[in-house]
XYZ file of C-alpha atoms in Angstrom:
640
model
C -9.245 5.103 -36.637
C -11.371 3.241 -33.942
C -12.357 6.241 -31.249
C -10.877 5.933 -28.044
C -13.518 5.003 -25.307
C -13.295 6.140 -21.862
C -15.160 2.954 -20.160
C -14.374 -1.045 -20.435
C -16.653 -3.295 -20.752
C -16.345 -6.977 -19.828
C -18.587 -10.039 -19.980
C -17.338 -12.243 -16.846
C -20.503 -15.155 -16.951
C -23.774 -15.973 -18.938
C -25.622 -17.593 -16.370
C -27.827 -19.884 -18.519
C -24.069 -21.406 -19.514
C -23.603 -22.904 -15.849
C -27.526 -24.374 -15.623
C -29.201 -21.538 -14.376
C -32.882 -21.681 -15.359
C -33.488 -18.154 -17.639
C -36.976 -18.123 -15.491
C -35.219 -17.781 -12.120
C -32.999 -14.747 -13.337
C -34.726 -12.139 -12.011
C -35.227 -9.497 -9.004
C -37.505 -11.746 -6.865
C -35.163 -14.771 -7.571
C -31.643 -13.578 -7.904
C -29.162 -11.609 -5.543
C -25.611 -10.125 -5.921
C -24.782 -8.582 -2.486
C -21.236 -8.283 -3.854
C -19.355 -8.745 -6.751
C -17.912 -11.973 -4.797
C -20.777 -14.364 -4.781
C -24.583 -14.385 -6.965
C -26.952 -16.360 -5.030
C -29.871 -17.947 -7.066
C -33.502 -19.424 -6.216
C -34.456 -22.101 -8.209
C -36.807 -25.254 -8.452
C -35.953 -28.894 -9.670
C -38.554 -30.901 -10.191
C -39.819 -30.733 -6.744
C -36.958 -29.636 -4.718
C -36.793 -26.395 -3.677
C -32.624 -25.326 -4.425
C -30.102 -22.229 -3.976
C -27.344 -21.989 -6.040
C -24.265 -20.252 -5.006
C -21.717 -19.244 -8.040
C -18.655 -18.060 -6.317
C -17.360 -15.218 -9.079
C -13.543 -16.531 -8.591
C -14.915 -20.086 -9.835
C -17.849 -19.146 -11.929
C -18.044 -22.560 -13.768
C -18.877 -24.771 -10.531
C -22.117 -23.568 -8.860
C -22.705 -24.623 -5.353
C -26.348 -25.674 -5.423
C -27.820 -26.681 -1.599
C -31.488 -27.636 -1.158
C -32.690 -25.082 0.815
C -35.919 -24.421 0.467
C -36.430 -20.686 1.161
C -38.662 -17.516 -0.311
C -34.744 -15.223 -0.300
C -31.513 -15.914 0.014
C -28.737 -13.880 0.241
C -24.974 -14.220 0.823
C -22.643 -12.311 3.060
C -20.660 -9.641 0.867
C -17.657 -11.066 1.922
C -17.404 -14.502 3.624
C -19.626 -17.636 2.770
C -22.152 -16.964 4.991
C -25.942 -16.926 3.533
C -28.884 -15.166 5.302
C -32.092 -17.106 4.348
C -35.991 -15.647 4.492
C -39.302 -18.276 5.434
C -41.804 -16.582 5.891
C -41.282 -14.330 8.970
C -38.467 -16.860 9.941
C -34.448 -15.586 9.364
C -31.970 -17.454 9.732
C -28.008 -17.096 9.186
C -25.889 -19.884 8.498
C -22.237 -20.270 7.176
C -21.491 -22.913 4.582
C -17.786 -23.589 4.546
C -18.440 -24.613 8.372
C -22.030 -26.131 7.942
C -23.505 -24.371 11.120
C -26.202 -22.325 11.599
C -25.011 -18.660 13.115
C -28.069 -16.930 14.119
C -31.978 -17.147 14.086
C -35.102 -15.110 14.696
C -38.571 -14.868 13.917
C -40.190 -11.861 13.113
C -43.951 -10.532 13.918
C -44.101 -8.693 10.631
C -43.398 -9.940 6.936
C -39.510 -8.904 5.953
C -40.542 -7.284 2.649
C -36.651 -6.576 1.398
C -33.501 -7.186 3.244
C -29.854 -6.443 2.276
C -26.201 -6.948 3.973
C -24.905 -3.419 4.779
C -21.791 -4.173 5.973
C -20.244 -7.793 6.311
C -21.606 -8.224 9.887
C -25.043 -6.378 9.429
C -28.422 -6.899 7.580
C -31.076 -4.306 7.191
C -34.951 -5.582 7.316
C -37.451 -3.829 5.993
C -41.034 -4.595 6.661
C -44.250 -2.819 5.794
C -43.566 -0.079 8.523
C -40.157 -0.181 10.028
C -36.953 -0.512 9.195
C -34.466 -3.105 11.849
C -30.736 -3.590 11.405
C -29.621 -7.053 12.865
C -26.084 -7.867 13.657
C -24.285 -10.541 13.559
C -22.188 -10.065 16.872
C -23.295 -12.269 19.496
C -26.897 -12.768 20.286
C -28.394 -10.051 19.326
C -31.930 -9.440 18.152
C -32.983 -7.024 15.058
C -32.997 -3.356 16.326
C -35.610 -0.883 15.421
C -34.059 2.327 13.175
C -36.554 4.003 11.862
C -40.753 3.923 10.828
C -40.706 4.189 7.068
C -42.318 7.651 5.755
C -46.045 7.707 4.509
C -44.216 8.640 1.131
C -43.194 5.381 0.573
C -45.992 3.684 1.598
C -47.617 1.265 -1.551
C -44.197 1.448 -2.910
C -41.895 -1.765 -3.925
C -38.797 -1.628 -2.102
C -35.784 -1.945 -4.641
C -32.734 -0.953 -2.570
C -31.520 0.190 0.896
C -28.033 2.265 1.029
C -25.911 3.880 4.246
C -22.728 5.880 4.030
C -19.460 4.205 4.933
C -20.226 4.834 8.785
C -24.162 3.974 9.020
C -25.070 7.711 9.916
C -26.965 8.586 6.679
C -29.629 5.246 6.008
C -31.737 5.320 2.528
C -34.609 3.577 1.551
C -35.394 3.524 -1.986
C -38.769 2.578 -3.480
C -40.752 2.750 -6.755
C -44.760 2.678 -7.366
C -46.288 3.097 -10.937
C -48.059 6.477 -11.033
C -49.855 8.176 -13.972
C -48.514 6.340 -17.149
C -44.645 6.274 -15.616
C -42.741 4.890 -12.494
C -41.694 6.999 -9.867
C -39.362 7.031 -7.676
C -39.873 7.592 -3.280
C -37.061 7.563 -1.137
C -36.364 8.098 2.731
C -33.336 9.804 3.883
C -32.475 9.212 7.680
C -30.069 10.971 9.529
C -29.144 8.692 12.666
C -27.806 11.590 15.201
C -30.871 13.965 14.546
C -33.067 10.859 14.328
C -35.313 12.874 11.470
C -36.299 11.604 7.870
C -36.794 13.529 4.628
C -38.738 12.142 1.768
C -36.978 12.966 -1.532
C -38.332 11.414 -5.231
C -35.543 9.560 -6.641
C -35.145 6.493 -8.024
C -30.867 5.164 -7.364
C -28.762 7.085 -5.061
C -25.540 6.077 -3.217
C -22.804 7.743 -0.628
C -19.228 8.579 -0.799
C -16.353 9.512 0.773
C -15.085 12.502 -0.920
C -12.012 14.239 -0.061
C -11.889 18.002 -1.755
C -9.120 19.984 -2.789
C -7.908 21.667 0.220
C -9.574 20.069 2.927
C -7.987 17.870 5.606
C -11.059 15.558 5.629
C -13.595 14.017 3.619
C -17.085 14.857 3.015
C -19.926 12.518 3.243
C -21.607 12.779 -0.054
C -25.207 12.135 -1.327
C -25.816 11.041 -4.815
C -29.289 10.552 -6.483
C -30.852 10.307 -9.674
C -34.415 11.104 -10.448
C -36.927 10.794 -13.491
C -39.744 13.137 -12.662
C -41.965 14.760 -14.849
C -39.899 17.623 -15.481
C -36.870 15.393 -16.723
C -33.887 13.412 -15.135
C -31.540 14.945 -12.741
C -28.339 13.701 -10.797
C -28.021 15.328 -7.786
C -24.372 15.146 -5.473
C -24.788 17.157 -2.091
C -23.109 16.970 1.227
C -24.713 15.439 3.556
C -24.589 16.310 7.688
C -22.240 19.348 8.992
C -19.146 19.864 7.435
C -15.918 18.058 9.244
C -14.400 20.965 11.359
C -11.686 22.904 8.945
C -13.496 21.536 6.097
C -14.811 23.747 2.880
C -18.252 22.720 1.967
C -18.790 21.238 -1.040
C -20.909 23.117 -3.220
C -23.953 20.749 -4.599
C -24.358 19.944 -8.316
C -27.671 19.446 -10.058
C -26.959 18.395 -13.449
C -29.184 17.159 -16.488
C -29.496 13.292 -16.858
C -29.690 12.883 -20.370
C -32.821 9.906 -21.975
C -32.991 9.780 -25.684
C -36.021 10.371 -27.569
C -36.765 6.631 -27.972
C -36.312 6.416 -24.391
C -39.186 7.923 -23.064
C -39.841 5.321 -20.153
C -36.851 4.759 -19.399
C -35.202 5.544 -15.412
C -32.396 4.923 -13.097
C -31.953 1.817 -11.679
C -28.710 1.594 -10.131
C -26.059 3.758 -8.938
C -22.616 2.391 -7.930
C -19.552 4.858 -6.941
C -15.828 4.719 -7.587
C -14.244 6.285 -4.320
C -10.655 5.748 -5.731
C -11.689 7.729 -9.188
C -14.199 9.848 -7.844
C -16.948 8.763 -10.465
C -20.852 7.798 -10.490
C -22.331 4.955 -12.120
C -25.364 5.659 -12.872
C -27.407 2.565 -15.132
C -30.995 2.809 -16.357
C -34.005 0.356 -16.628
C -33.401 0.309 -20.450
C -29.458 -0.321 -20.404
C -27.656 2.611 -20.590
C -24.720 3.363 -18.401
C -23.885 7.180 -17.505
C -20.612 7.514 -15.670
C -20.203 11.193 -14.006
C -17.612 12.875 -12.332
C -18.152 13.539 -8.665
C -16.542 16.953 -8.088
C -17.754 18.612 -11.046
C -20.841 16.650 -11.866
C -19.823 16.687 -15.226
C -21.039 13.500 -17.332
C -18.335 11.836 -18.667
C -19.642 8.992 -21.030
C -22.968 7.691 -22.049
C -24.045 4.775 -23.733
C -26.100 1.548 -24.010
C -24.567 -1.190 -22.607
C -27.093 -4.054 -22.505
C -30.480 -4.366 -24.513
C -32.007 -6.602 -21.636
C -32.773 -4.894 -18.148
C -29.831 -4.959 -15.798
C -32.108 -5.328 -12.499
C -29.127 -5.926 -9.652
C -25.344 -4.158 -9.112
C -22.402 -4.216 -6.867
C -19.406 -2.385 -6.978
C -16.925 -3.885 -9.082
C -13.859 -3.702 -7.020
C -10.787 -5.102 -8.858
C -11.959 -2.275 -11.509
C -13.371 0.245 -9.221
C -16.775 0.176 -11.428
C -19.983 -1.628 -11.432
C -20.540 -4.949 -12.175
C -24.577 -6.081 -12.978
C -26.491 -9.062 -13.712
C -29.477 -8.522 -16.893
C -32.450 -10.494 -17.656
C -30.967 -12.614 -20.022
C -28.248 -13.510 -17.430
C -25.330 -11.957 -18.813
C -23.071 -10.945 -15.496
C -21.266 -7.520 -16.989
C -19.136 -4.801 -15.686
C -18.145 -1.336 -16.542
C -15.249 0.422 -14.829
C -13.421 3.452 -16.089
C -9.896 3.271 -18.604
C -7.649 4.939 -16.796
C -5.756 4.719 -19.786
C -8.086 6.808 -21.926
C -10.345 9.103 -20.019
C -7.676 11.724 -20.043
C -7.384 11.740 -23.741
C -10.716 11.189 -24.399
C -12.107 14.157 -21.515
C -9.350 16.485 -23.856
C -10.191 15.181 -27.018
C -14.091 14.333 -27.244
C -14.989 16.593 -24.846
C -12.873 19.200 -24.969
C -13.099 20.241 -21.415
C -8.882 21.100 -20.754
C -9.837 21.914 -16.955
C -11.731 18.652 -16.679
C -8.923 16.725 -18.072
C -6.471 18.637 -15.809
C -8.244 17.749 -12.522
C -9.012 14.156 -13.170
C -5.450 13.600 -14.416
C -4.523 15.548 -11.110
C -6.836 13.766 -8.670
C -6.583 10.422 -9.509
C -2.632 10.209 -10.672
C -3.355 9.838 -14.188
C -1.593 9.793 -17.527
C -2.613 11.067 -20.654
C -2.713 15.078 -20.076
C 1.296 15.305 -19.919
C 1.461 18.210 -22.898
C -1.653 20.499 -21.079
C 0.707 20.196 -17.663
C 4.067 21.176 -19.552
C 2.397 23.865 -20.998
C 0.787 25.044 -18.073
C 3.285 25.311 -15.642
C 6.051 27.179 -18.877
C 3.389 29.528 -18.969
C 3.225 30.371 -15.236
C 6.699 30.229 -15.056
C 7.216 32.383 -17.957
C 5.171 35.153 -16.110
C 7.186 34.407 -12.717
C 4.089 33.005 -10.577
C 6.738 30.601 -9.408
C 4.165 29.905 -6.405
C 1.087 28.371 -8.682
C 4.021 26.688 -11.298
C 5.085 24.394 -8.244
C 1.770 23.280 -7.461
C 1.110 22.454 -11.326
C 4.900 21.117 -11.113
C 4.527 18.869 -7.839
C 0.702 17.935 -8.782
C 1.132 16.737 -12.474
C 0.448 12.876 -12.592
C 3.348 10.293 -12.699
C 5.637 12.848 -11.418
C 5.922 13.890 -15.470
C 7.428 17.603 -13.864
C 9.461 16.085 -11.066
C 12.756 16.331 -12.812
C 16.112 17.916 -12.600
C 15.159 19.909 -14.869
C 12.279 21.322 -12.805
C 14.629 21.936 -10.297
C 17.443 23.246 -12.461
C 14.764 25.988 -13.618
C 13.632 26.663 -10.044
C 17.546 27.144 -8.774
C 17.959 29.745 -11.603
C 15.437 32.247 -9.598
C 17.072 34.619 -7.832
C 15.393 34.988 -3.799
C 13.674 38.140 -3.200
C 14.931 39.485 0.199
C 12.960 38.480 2.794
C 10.907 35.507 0.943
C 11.101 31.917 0.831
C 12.717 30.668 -2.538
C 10.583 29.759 -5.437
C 12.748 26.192 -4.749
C 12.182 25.714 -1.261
C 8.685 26.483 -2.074
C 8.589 23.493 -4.502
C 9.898 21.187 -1.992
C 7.529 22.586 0.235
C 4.595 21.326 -1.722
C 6.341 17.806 -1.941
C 7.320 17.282 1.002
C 3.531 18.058 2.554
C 2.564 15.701 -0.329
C 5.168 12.745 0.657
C 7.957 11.261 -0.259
C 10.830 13.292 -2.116
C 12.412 11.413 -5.286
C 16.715 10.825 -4.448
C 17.300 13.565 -7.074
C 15.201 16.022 -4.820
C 16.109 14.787 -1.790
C 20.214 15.628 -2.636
C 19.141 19.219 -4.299
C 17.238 20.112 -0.735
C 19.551 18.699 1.399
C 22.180 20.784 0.005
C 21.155 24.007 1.009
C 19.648 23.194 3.883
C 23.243 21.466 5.342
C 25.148 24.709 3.880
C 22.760 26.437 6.066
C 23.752 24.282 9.018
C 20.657 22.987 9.001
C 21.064 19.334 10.202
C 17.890 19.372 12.557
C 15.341 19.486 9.370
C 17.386 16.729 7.724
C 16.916 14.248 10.993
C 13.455 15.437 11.222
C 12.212 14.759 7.413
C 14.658 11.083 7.951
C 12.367 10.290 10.581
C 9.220 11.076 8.643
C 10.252 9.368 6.032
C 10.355 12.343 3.641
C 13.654 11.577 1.412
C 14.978 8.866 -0.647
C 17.809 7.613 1.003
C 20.558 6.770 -1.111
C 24.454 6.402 -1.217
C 25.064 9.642 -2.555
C 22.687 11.696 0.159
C 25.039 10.166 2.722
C 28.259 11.211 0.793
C 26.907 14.368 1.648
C 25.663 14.326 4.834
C 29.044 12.490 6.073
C 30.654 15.561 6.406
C 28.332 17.302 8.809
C 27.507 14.540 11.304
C 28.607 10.996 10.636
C 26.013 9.455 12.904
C 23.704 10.954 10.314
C 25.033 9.637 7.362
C 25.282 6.062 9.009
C 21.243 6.554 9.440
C 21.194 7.558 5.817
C 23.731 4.627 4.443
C 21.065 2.062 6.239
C 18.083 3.412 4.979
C 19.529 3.313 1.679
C 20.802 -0.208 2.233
C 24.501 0.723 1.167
C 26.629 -2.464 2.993
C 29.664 -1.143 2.322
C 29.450 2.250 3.639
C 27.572 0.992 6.406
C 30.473 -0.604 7.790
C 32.929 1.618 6.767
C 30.926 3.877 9.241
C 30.629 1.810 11.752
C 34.331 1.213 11.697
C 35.221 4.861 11.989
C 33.158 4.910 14.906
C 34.559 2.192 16.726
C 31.340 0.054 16.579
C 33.113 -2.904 15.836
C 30.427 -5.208 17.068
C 27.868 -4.276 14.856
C 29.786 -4.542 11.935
C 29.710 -8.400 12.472
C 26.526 -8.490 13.544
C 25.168 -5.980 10.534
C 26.976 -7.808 8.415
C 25.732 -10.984 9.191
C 22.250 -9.897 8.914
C 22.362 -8.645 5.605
C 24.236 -11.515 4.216
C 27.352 -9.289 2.880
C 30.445 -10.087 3.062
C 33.015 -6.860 3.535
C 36.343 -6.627 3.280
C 37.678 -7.453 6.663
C 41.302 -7.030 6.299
C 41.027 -3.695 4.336
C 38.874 -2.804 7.205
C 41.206 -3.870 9.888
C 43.929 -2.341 8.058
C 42.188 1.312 7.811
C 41.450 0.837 11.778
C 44.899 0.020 12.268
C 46.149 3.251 11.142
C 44.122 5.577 13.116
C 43.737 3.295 16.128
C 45.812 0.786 16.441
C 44.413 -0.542 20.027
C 40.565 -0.485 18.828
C 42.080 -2.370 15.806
C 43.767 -4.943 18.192
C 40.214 -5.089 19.359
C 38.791 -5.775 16.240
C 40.798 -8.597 14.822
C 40.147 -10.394 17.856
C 36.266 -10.411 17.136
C 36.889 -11.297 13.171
C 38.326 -14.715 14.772
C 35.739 -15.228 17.814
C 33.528 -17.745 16.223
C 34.986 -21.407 15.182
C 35.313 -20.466 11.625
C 36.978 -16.915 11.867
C 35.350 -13.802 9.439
C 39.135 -13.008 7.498
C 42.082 -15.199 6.770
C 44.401 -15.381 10.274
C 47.630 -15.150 8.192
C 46.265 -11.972 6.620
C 45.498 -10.472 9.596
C 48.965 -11.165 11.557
C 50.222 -8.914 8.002
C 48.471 -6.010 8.843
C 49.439 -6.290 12.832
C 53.084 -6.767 11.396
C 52.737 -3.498 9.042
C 52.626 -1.526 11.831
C 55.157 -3.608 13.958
C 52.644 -4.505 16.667
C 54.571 -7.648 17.936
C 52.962 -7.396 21.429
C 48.877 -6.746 20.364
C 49.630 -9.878 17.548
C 51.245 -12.191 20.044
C 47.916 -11.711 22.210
C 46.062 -12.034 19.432
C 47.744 -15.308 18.343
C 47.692 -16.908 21.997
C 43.956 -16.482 21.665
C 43.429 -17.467 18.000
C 45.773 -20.406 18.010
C 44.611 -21.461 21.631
C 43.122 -25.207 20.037
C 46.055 -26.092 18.733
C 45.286 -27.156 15.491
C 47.863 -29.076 13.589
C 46.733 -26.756 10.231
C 47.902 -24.023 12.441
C 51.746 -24.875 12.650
C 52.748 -22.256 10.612
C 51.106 -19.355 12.498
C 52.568 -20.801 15.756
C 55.907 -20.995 13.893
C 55.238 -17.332 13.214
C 54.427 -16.668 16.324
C 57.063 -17.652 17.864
C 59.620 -16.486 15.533
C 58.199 -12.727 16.282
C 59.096 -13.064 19.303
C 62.317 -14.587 19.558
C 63.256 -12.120 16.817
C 61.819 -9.753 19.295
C 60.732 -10.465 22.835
C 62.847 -13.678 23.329
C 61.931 -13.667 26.885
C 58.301 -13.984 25.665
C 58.982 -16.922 23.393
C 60.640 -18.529 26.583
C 57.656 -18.478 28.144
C 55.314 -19.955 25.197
C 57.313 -22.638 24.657
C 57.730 -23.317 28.645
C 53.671 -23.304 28.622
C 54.067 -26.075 26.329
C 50.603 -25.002 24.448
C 51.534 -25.761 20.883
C 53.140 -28.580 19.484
C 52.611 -28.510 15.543
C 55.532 -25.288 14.467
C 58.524 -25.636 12.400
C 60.637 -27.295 15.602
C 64.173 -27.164 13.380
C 63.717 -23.813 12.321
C 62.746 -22.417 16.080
C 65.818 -24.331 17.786
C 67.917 -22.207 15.272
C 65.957 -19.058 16.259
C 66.754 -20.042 20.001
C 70.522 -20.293 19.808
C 70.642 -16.987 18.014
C 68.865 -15.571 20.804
C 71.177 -16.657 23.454
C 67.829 -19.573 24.425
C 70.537 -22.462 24.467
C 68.053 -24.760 26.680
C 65.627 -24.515 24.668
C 67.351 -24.581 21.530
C 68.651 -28.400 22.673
C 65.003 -29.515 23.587
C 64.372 -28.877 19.824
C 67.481 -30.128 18.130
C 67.421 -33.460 16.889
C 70.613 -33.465 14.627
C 73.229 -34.809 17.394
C 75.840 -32.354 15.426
C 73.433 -28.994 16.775
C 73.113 -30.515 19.604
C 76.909 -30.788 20.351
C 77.274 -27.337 18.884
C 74.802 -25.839 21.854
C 76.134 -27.547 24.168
């Protein structure tokens, strides 16, 4: 069986492929600020050319002649910083302008985009940062530390907020090359020379602490061996733990004996180091433990430039033969292969913990059975509301947790569980109706509108079922949240908000029952259902059927709220409404004949059933008007 691997590797490019001279890949010639864009020096014939391969479109390299002794493209944008001599200038290429310009008094030895509007410049003696933002002019940092001095610069890191700069440079010394760097702390203004040869900073976030730490990671070749070194950085964030620093071994073969780091990239989302030596190998780490994780060679040329890899979280490198590789973590397999290869359980636990990973499932069921089993209810719902992929966030969880009798005085081993959660975020719609329960049986409400508006629960139809019957208003909130139409407007209708049933209704493009509606109104409150029925006709094409809706005003015998109901609705005397004012007219004579005396003498409709109204008229004593509708000359003689 082929052994699971906790890396993946990918080729993405092999530069010679898209004409990329195999003598211009190199550190003096070739840049990769980013994984975004490589930037490229190279001559033809005579002409002096950069070549820009854009990593989303590989296969068509932008090639410019620009005749320059560095180039090197903004991290994010197509913008290109180029280097004559002690001349800089800034241009961006999708608009053809130049940005910014300046000319330096000392040689720019090694430069590099810290942040997508900034550039450090390193000469001989000082270190400048130049910014992009209006006008300005480079801006002294720091002098450069006697350590450093007769070194070539290879790299230039900050943390993510530019208070913690490194320089990084290596000299040959004595048979091997070592590594100088210059750590600078911007507030206190003071430097510390440290050997090293690739370092980086990270954001790190421990267990426990409201903020993150600003970490410090180097590794070093010196004579004594390799080391990786992770140590905080500064004074710890108020409230914060410190994190404890880890030294731990950096492992070189025997047929390695030259070989040192080169690179270092960081995974903030995993929590990992890259680490990559001069002969190939790639080390990945874990931050919080500084435990290595995987080692192995992944290129047999020297991989002499990295970026972060960001749609992998790992490292992506260019080597000498002009392969463009990356290595990024499986977050498939480094569970298994932490439990299985390495047979570190606690390791497995934490980074299946940390970073929401599968793969450890059995080690968390077993876990939190065994603290259960020996009633620390407390620690089995952290394992319980920690374990990856919500594997433990089941009714079944919850059934176990409900089964625990309260000790007098304490908070339930439950409400302790939901505790966790609901500091964590979101409860699932199961655990939102199994906390809501007790807490409304409790009378409650006020926790329920306070975890609604935090956005703590999973709204769903059957969390408002429940919450109906303790506040209505409530359950309307929880219905909308929850997207339920149908209860929605049921709610709205028991609570007279007859307006917004249209107008909700409308919004969400659903289409309710309107004469069920009107007829549930109706029965409780027969005026605010007179009120509705005239809205349901208010725009030119009414919401329900008008015939229906004279039923439901006739179930209840409302002659007088449906004849103002049909003066309004039929008020445009439409001949396709001759049968409602036929209708309406019969109510009344039926009735109200008096009423019917005046419609007709209003003369406002002209399209009813005229025979079968005349009739109507003489049985209700309405002789005139019975012979202004007669047309047969035997009814008329008859009424007269």
């Amino acid at each position: 069986m082929t052994q699971i691997l906790p890396i993946k590797f990918q080729e993405h490019l092999q530069l010679t492929n898209v004409g990329i001279n195999a003598a211009n890949i190199g550190f003096n010639s070739l840049t990769m600020e980013s994984d975004k864009y490589i930037c490229v020096r190279e001559k033809v014939g005579e002409t002096a050319q950069v070549v820009i391969i854009d990593m989303s479109d590989p296969t068509n390299p932008i090639r410019r002649p620009i005749s320059a002794d560095s180039a090197i493209m903004n991290p994010a944008s197509k913008v290109i910083a180029l280097k004559a001599q002690k001349t800089l200038q800034i241009f961006n290429i999708e608009m053809k302008s130049k940005m910014k310009a300046h000319t330096m008094t000392d040689d720019v030895i090694f430069w590099k985009w810290i942040s997508e509007n900034m550039i450090a410049l390193v000469t001989e003696t000082t270190v400048y940062h130049w910014s992009m933002e209006g006008d300005s002019q480079p801006t002294k940092i720091f002098d450069r530390h006697s350590s450093l001095s007769g070194c070539q610069i290879i790299n230039y890191r900050t943390d993510a907020a530019q208070n913690w700069l490194l320089l990084i440079g290596i000299s040959a010394q004595q048979n091997r090359v070592v590594g100088a760097m210059q750590l600078y702390s911007v507030e206190r203004k003071v430097s510390q020379p440290i050997e090293g040869h690739a370092a980086a900073f990270i954001q790190f976030k421990m267990e426990g602490n409201q903020q993150e730490s600003t970490l410090f990671c180097f590794a070093v070749r010196g004579a004594a061996g390799g080391k990786l070194h992770i140590i905080e950085v500064g004074t710890p964030p108020t409230g914060n733990s410190p994190f404890q620093k880890k030294a731990v071994d950096v492992f070189f073969p025997p047929e390695a004996q030259n070989d040192f780091p080169v690179a270092m990239q960081v995974s903030k989302k995993n929590c990992v180091v890259y680490l990559i030596t001069k002969y190939g190998y790639v080390h990945l780490y874990d931050i919080e433990s500084g435990t290595c994780i995987y080692m192995n060679r992944i290129s047999a040329d020297t991989i002499f430039v990295t970026a972060q890899h960001e749609p992998t979280n790992g490292i992506i490198g260019v080597n000498r033969k002009g392969q463009v590789l990356s290595v990024s973590m499986d977050e498939e397999n480094v569970v298994p292969y932490i439990q299985g290869t390495l047979n570190n359980n606690d390791l497995a636990l934490r980074m299946a913990v940390r970073n929401n990973l599968g793969g450890a499932d059995q080690l968390f069921v077993t876990k939190f059975n065994e603290l259960f089993g020996r009633a620390a209810y407390s620690e089995a719902a952290k394992v319980a509301a920690n374990a990856p992929k919500g594997i433990l966030r089941t009714p079944q969880t919850i059934a176990k947790f409900q089964q625990v009798p309260t000790q007098p005085g304490q908070t339930s081993p439950l409400l302790q569980y939901f505790g966790i959660l609901l500091d964590q975020g979101q409860l699932n719609k199961f655990e939102s109706l199994e906390l809501c329960r007790p807490v409304l049986a409790q009378g409650r409400k006020q926790l329920l509108e306070k975890w609604l508006k935090e956005d703590k629960l999973e709204c769903s139809e059957e969390l408002g079922d429940l919450v109906k019957a303790a506040d209505p208003t409530l359950a309307l909130s929880v219905y909308l949240r929850a997207n339920v139409p149908n209860k929605v407007i049921q709610c709205f209708a028991e609570t007279g908000q007859f307006q917004k049933i249209v107008l909700y209704a409308k919004k969400v493009g659903y289409t309710p029952d309107y004469i069920y509606l009107l007829r549930s109104v109706m029965r409780v409150n027969p005026e605010s259902g007179a009120q509705f029925a005239g809205m349901l006709v208010a725009d030119d094409e009414p919401l329900a059927d008008i015939t229906q809706i004279v039923d439901v005003f006739m179930e209840q015998n409302m002659v007088q709220q449906c004849t103002a109901f049909l003066l309004d609705a039929l008020k445009n005397n439409r001949p396709s409404e001759g049968p409602l004012q036929t209708r309406l007219l019969e109510m009344n004579l039926m009735a109200a004949p008096q009423v019917a005396d005046a419609i007709m003498g209003n003369q406002m409709f002209s399209h009813y059933d005229r025979p079968h109204i005349a009739t109507l008229c003489e049985k209700a004593g309405l002789l005139q008007r019975a012979l202004e509708h007669y047309t047969d000359l035997y009814d008329i003689k008859r009424a007269v």
